[in-house]
Amino acid sequence: MSEWLVLTLAMAAACAVVIMVTLVRQRTAAVDEDPSETPDVIEYMTMWIGVVYAIVLGLAIAGVWEARSAAQDHVQAEAQSLHEISERVRVYPPQVRDRIRADVNAYVGQVVGAEWKAMADHGKVTARGAELLQRIRQDVTDYAPRTDFEAQAYQPLLDQVTAADTARAARAGSTGSTMPPVVWFGLIAGAVVTIGMVFALQIRRTPRELVLAGLFSALIAFLLFLIWDFDAPYSRGVTASSEPFLALFPHMHG
Protein backbone atom coordinates (compact mmCIF):
# COMPACT_ATOMS: atom_id res chain seq x y z
CA MET A 1 0.00 0.00 0.00
CA SER A 2 1.32 3.45 -0.90
CA GLU A 3 2.55 5.54 2.02
CA TRP A 4 0.57 8.52 0.78
CA LEU A 5 -2.56 6.37 0.73
CA VAL A 6 -1.80 5.37 4.32
CA LEU A 7 -1.46 9.05 5.22
CA THR A 8 -4.76 9.92 3.55
CA LEU A 9 -6.56 7.07 5.31
CA ALA A 10 -5.01 7.99 8.68
CA MET A 11 -6.06 11.63 8.38
CA ALA A 12 -9.54 10.69 7.21
CA ALA A 13 -9.88 8.19 10.06
CA ALA A 14 -8.79 10.78 12.61
CA CYS A 15 -11.36 13.25 11.30
CA ALA A 16 -14.09 10.60 11.23
CA VAL A 17 -13.44 9.44 14.79
CA VAL A 18 -13.50 12.97 16.21
CA ILE A 19 -16.67 13.92 14.34
CA MET A 20 -18.40 10.64 15.21
CA VAL A 21 -17.55 10.97 18.90
CA THR A 22 -18.77 14.57 18.85
CA LEU A 23 -22.09 13.62 17.27
CA VAL A 24 -22.60 10.68 19.66
CA ARG A 25 -21.75 12.84 22.65
CA GLN A 26 -24.15 15.53 21.46
CA ARG A 27 -26.98 12.98 21.17
CA THR A 28 -26.33 11.55 24.63
CA ALA A 29 -25.76 14.87 26.39
CA ALA A 30 -28.15 15.99 29.10
CA VAL A 31 -30.96 18.27 28.02
CA ASP A 32 -29.89 21.04 30.38
CA GLU A 33 -26.18 20.87 29.50
CA ASP A 34 -24.72 24.31 28.73
CA PRO A 35 -21.45 24.22 26.72
CA SER A 36 -20.67 27.78 27.77
CA GLU A 37 -20.22 26.62 31.37
CA THR A 38 -16.85 24.96 30.76
CA PRO A 39 -14.63 25.83 33.76
CA ASP A 40 -11.79 28.25 33.06
CA VAL A 41 -9.27 25.81 34.50
CA ILE A 42 -10.14 23.26 31.78
CA GLU A 43 -9.55 25.85 29.06
CA TYR A 44 -6.23 26.75 30.71
CA MET A 45 -5.17 23.09 30.93
CA THR A 46 -6.20 22.44 27.34
CA MET A 47 -4.13 25.37 26.14
CA TRP A 48 -1.01 24.20 27.97
CA ILE A 49 -1.45 20.58 26.92
CA GLY A 50 -1.57 21.77 23.31
CA VAL A 51 1.53 23.94 23.79
CA VAL A 52 3.55 21.16 25.44
CA TYR A 53 2.52 18.61 22.81
CA ALA A 54 3.39 21.04 20.01
CA ILE A 55 6.89 21.42 21.49
CA VAL A 56 7.28 17.63 21.72
CA LEU A 57 6.14 17.21 18.11
CA GLY A 58 8.54 19.92 16.98
CA LEU A 59 11.48 18.29 18.75
CA ALA A 60 10.58 14.88 17.32
CA ILE A 61 10.37 16.25 13.78
CA ALA A 62 13.67 18.10 14.22
CA GLY A 63 15.30 14.92 15.54
CA VAL A 64 14.24 12.64 12.70
CA TRP A 65 15.04 15.31 10.10
CA GLU A 66 18.52 15.71 11.55
CA ALA A 67 19.00 11.93 11.44
CA ARG A 68 17.86 11.89 7.83
CA SER A 69 20.27 14.71 6.93
CA ALA A 70 23.12 12.90 8.70
CA ALA A 71 22.33 9.74 6.74
CA GLN A 72 22.58 11.70 3.49
CA ASP A 73 25.91 13.14 4.64
CA HIS A 74 27.24 9.62 5.22
CA VAL A 75 26.30 8.71 1.65
CA GLN A 76 27.97 11.84 0.28
CA ALA A 77 31.16 11.23 2.26
CA GLU A 78 31.38 7.61 1.15
CA ALA A 79 30.80 8.42 -2.51
CA GLN A 80 33.33 11.27 -2.44
CA SER A 81 36.01 9.06 -0.85
CA LEU A 82 35.52 6.36 -3.46
CA HIS A 83 35.65 8.96 -6.22
CA GLU A 84 38.93 10.28 -4.83
CA ILE A 85 40.37 6.77 -4.80
CA SER A 86 39.34 6.22 -8.40
CA GLU A 87 40.90 9.52 -9.49
CA ARG A 88 44.12 9.44 -7.45
CA VAL A 89 45.23 6.02 -8.66
CA ARG A 90 45.92 7.59 -12.05
CA VAL A 91 49.57 7.89 -10.96
CA TYR A 92 49.85 4.11 -10.57
CA PRO A 93 50.82 1.70 -13.37
CA PRO A 94 47.93 0.91 -15.75
CA GLN A 95 47.36 -2.64 -14.53
CA VAL A 96 47.19 -1.55 -10.88
CA ARG A 97 45.12 1.53 -11.67
CA ASP A 98 42.61 -0.43 -13.75
CA ARG A 99 42.25 -3.14 -11.10
CA ILE A 100 41.53 -0.64 -8.32
CA ARG A 101 39.08 1.30 -10.47
CA ALA A 102 37.30 -1.91 -11.47
CA ASP A 103 36.93 -2.88 -7.80
CA VAL A 104 35.65 0.61 -6.93
CA ASN A 105 33.08 0.37 -9.71
CA ALA A 106 32.03 -3.08 -8.54
CA TYR A 107 31.56 -1.76 -5.01
CA VAL A 108 29.54 1.25 -6.15
CA GLY A 109 27.38 -0.99 -8.32
CA GLN A 110 26.73 -3.23 -5.32
CA VAL A 111 25.79 -0.26 -3.12
CA VAL A 112 23.39 1.48 -5.52
CA GLY A 113 21.89 -1.84 -6.59
CA ALA A 114 21.54 -4.73 -4.20
CA GLU A 115 22.68 -2.98 -1.02
CA TRP A 116 20.31 -0.02 -1.31
CA LYS A 117 17.40 -2.40 -1.74
CA ALA A 118 18.59 -4.48 1.24
CA MET A 119 18.69 -1.35 3.41
CA ALA A 120 15.15 -0.44 2.36
CA ASP A 121 13.73 -3.95 2.78
CA HIS A 122 15.73 -5.37 5.68
CA GLY A 123 17.36 -2.37 7.36
CA LYS A 124 20.95 -3.59 6.94
CA VAL A 125 23.88 -3.51 4.55
CA THR A 126 25.13 -6.56 2.67
CA ALA A 127 28.09 -8.81 3.40
CA ARG A 128 29.01 -8.62 -0.29
CA GLY A 129 29.48 -4.87 0.00
CA ALA A 130 31.88 -5.37 2.91
CA GLU A 131 33.84 -7.92 0.87
CA LEU A 132 34.17 -5.56 -2.09
CA LEU A 133 35.33 -2.69 0.13
CA GLN A 134 37.89 -5.00 1.73
CA ARG A 135 39.14 -5.86 -1.75
CA ILE A 136 39.65 -2.16 -2.48
CA ARG A 137 41.61 -1.83 0.76
CA GLN A 138 43.82 -4.76 -0.17
CA ASP A 139 44.40 -3.38 -3.66
CA VAL A 140 45.59 -0.07 -2.23
CA THR A 141 47.62 -1.34 0.73
CA ASP A 142 49.31 -4.25 -1.05
CA TYR A 143 50.85 -2.14 -3.79
CA ALA A 144 54.44 -1.06 -3.12
CA PRO A 145 55.13 2.37 -4.68
CA ARG A 146 58.01 2.35 -7.12
CA THR A 147 58.62 6.05 -7.53
CA ASP A 148 58.52 9.11 -5.28
CA PHE A 149 55.42 10.32 -7.14
CA GLU A 150 53.59 7.07 -6.38
CA ALA A 151 54.81 7.17 -2.77
CA GLN A 152 53.32 10.64 -2.33
CA ALA A 153 49.94 9.33 -3.48
CA TYR A 154 50.05 6.19 -1.33
CA GLN A 155 49.15 7.63 2.10
CA PRO A 156 46.33 9.89 0.81
CA LEU A 157 44.84 6.83 -0.89
CA LEU A 158 44.94 4.93 2.40
CA ASP A 159 43.23 7.89 4.09
CA GLN A 160 40.45 7.84 1.50
CA VAL A 161 39.94 4.10 2.00
CA THR A 162 39.62 4.71 5.73
CA ALA A 163 37.17 7.56 5.12
CA ALA A 164 35.06 5.33 2.87
CA ASP A 165 35.06 2.55 5.47
CA THR A 166 34.07 5.01 8.23
CA ALA A 167 31.24 6.44 6.11
CA ARG A 168 30.01 2.95 5.28
CA ALA A 169 29.95 2.03 8.97
CA ALA A 170 28.00 5.22 9.73
CA ARG A 171 25.57 4.42 6.93
CA ALA A 172 25.09 0.90 8.27
CA GLY A 173 24.43 2.31 11.73
CA SER A 174 21.69 4.64 10.52
CA THR A 175 19.63 2.18 8.48
CA GLY A 176 17.11 1.45 11.23
CA SER A 177 14.59 3.59 13.06
CA THR A 178 15.95 6.48 15.10
CA MET A 179 12.94 6.96 17.43
CA PRO A 180 12.83 4.64 20.48
CA PRO A 181 9.51 2.85 21.14
CA VAL A 182 9.02 4.80 24.38
CA VAL A 183 9.07 8.05 22.40
CA TRP A 184 6.44 6.70 20.02
CA PHE A 185 4.32 5.75 23.02
CA GLY A 186 4.60 9.31 24.30
CA LEU A 187 3.73 10.82 20.92
CA ILE A 188 0.66 8.64 20.41
CA ALA A 189 -0.51 9.03 24.02
CA GLY A 190 -0.02 12.78 23.73
CA ALA A 191 -2.11 12.84 20.55
CA VAL A 192 -4.93 10.99 22.30
CA VAL A 193 -4.84 13.34 25.29
CA THR A 194 -4.61 16.47 23.14
CA ILE A 195 -7.53 15.48 20.91
CA GLY A 196 -9.45 14.22 23.95
CA MET A 197 -9.21 17.62 25.58
CA VAL A 198 -11.30 18.97 22.70
CA PHE A 199 -14.25 17.12 24.17
CA ALA A 200 -13.52 18.50 27.62
CA LEU A 201 -14.39 21.88 26.17
CA GLN A 202 -17.88 20.51 25.38
CA ILE A 203 -17.59 20.98 21.62
CA ARG A 204 -20.95 21.34 19.93
CA ARG A 205 -22.28 20.01 16.64
CA THR A 206 -22.13 23.21 14.62
CA PRO A 207 -20.46 22.84 11.19
CA ARG A 208 -17.73 25.30 12.11
CA GLU A 209 -16.71 23.40 15.26
CA LEU A 210 -16.87 20.02 13.52
CA VAL A 211 -14.64 21.27 10.68
CA LEU A 212 -12.10 22.74 13.10
CA ALA A 213 -12.04 19.58 15.21
CA GLY A 214 -11.59 17.45 12.11
CA LEU A 215 -8.79 19.63 10.75
CA PHE A 216 -7.04 19.66 14.13
CA SER A 217 -7.08 15.87 14.39
CA ALA A 218 -5.99 15.52 10.74
CA LEU A 219 -3.06 17.87 11.37
CA ILE A 220 -1.87 15.76 14.29
CA ALA A 221 -2.23 12.60 12.18
CA PHE A 222 -0.16 14.24 9.43
CA LEU A 223 2.61 15.29 11.81
CA LEU A 224 2.82 11.80 13.31
CA PHE A 225 2.99 10.35 9.80
CA LEU A 226 5.76 12.82 8.93
CA ILE A 227 7.80 11.69 11.94
CA TRP A 228 7.24 8.03 11.03
CA ASP A 229 8.24 8.69 7.41
CA PHE A 230 11.51 10.43 8.37
CA ASP A 231 12.25 7.88 11.09
CA ALA A 232 13.89 5.34 8.73
CA PRO A 233 16.32 7.38 6.59
CA TYR A 234 16.79 4.75 3.86
CA SER A 235 13.50 2.89 3.60
CA ARG A 236 10.46 5.19 3.50
CA GLY A 237 9.05 8.05 1.46
CA VAL A 238 11.47 10.94 2.09
CA THR A 239 14.70 8.91 2.13
CA ALA A 240 18.39 9.56 1.85
CA SER A 241 19.26 9.19 -1.82
CA SER A 242 21.99 7.26 -3.62
CA GLU A 243 22.32 10.20 -6.00
CA PRO A 244 25.85 11.13 -4.74
CA PHE A 245 27.12 7.77 -6.02
CA LEU A 246 25.37 8.21 -9.35
CA ALA A 247 26.59 11.79 -9.71
CA LEU A 248 30.24 10.87 -9.12
CA PHE A 249 30.02 7.58 -11.04
CA PRO A 250 27.64 8.49 -13.90
CA HIS A 251 28.39 5.27 -15.79
CA MET A 252 26.45 3.42 -13.08
CA HIS A 253 23.19 4.81 -14.48
CA GLY A 254 23.36 2.23 -17.20
PDB file of C-alpha atoms in Angstrom, residues 10-19 191 194-196 198-199 210-224:
ATOM      1  CA  ALA A  10      -5.013   7.994   8.682  1.00  0.00           C
ATOM      2  CA  MET A  11      -6.055  11.634   8.376  1.00  0.00           C
ATOM      3  CA  ALA A  12      -9.541  10.688   7.206  1.00  0.00           C
ATOM      4  CA  ALA A  13      -9.882   8.189  10.058  1.00  0.00           C
ATOM      5  CA  ALA A  14      -8.786  10.784  12.613  1.00  0.00           C
ATOM      6  CA  CYS A  15     -11.363  13.250  11.303  1.00  0.00           C
ATOM      7  CA  ALA A  16     -14.094  10.599  11.227  1.00  0.00           C
ATOM      8  CA  VAL A  17     -13.437   9.444  14.787  1.00  0.00           C
ATOM      9  CA  VAL A  18     -13.500  12.965  16.208  1.00  0.00           C
ATOM     10  CA  ILE A  19     -16.675  13.920  14.335  1.00  0.00           C
ATOM     11  CA  ALA A 191      -2.105  12.841  20.551  1.00  0.00           C
ATOM     12  CA  THR A 194      -4.605  16.473  23.136  1.00  0.00           C
ATOM     13  CA  ILE A 195      -7.529  15.476  20.913  1.00  0.00           C
ATOM     14  CA  GLY A 196      -9.452  14.216  23.947  1.00  0.00           C
ATOM     15  CA  VAL A 198     -11.295  18.975  22.704  1.00  0.00           C
ATOM     16  CA  PHE A 199     -14.253  17.122  24.173  1.00  0.00           C
ATOM     17  CA  LEU A 210     -16.869  20.024  13.516  1.00  0.00           C
ATOM     18  CA  VAL A 211     -14.645  21.268  10.679  1.00  0.00           C
ATOM     19  CA  LEU A 212     -12.099  22.743  13.098  1.00  0.00           C
ATOM     20  CA  ALA A 213     -12.044  19.585  15.209  1.00  0.00           C
ATOM     21  CA  GLY A 214     -11.587  17.447  12.108  1.00  0.00           C
ATOM     22  CA  LEU A 215      -8.786  19.633  10.749  1.00  0.00           C
ATOM     23  CA  PHE A 216      -7.045  19.660  14.130  1.00  0.00           C
ATOM     24  CA  SER A 217      -7.077  15.866  14.388  1.00  0.00           C
ATOM     25  CA  ALA A 218      -5.988  15.522  10.736  1.00  0.00           C
ATOM     26  CA  LEU A 219      -3.056  17.867  11.373  1.00  0.00           C
ATOM     27  CA  ILE A 220      -1.865  15.755  14.294  1.00  0.00           C
ATOM     28  CA  ALA A 221      -2.225  12.605  12.184  1.00  0.00           C
ATOM     29  CA  PHE A 222      -0.161  14.238   9.425  1.00  0.00           C
ATOM     30  CA  LEU A 223       2.615  15.294  11.806  1.00  0.00           C
ATOM     31  CA  LEU A 224       2.821  11.800  13.306  1.00  0.00           C
TER      32      LEU A 224
END
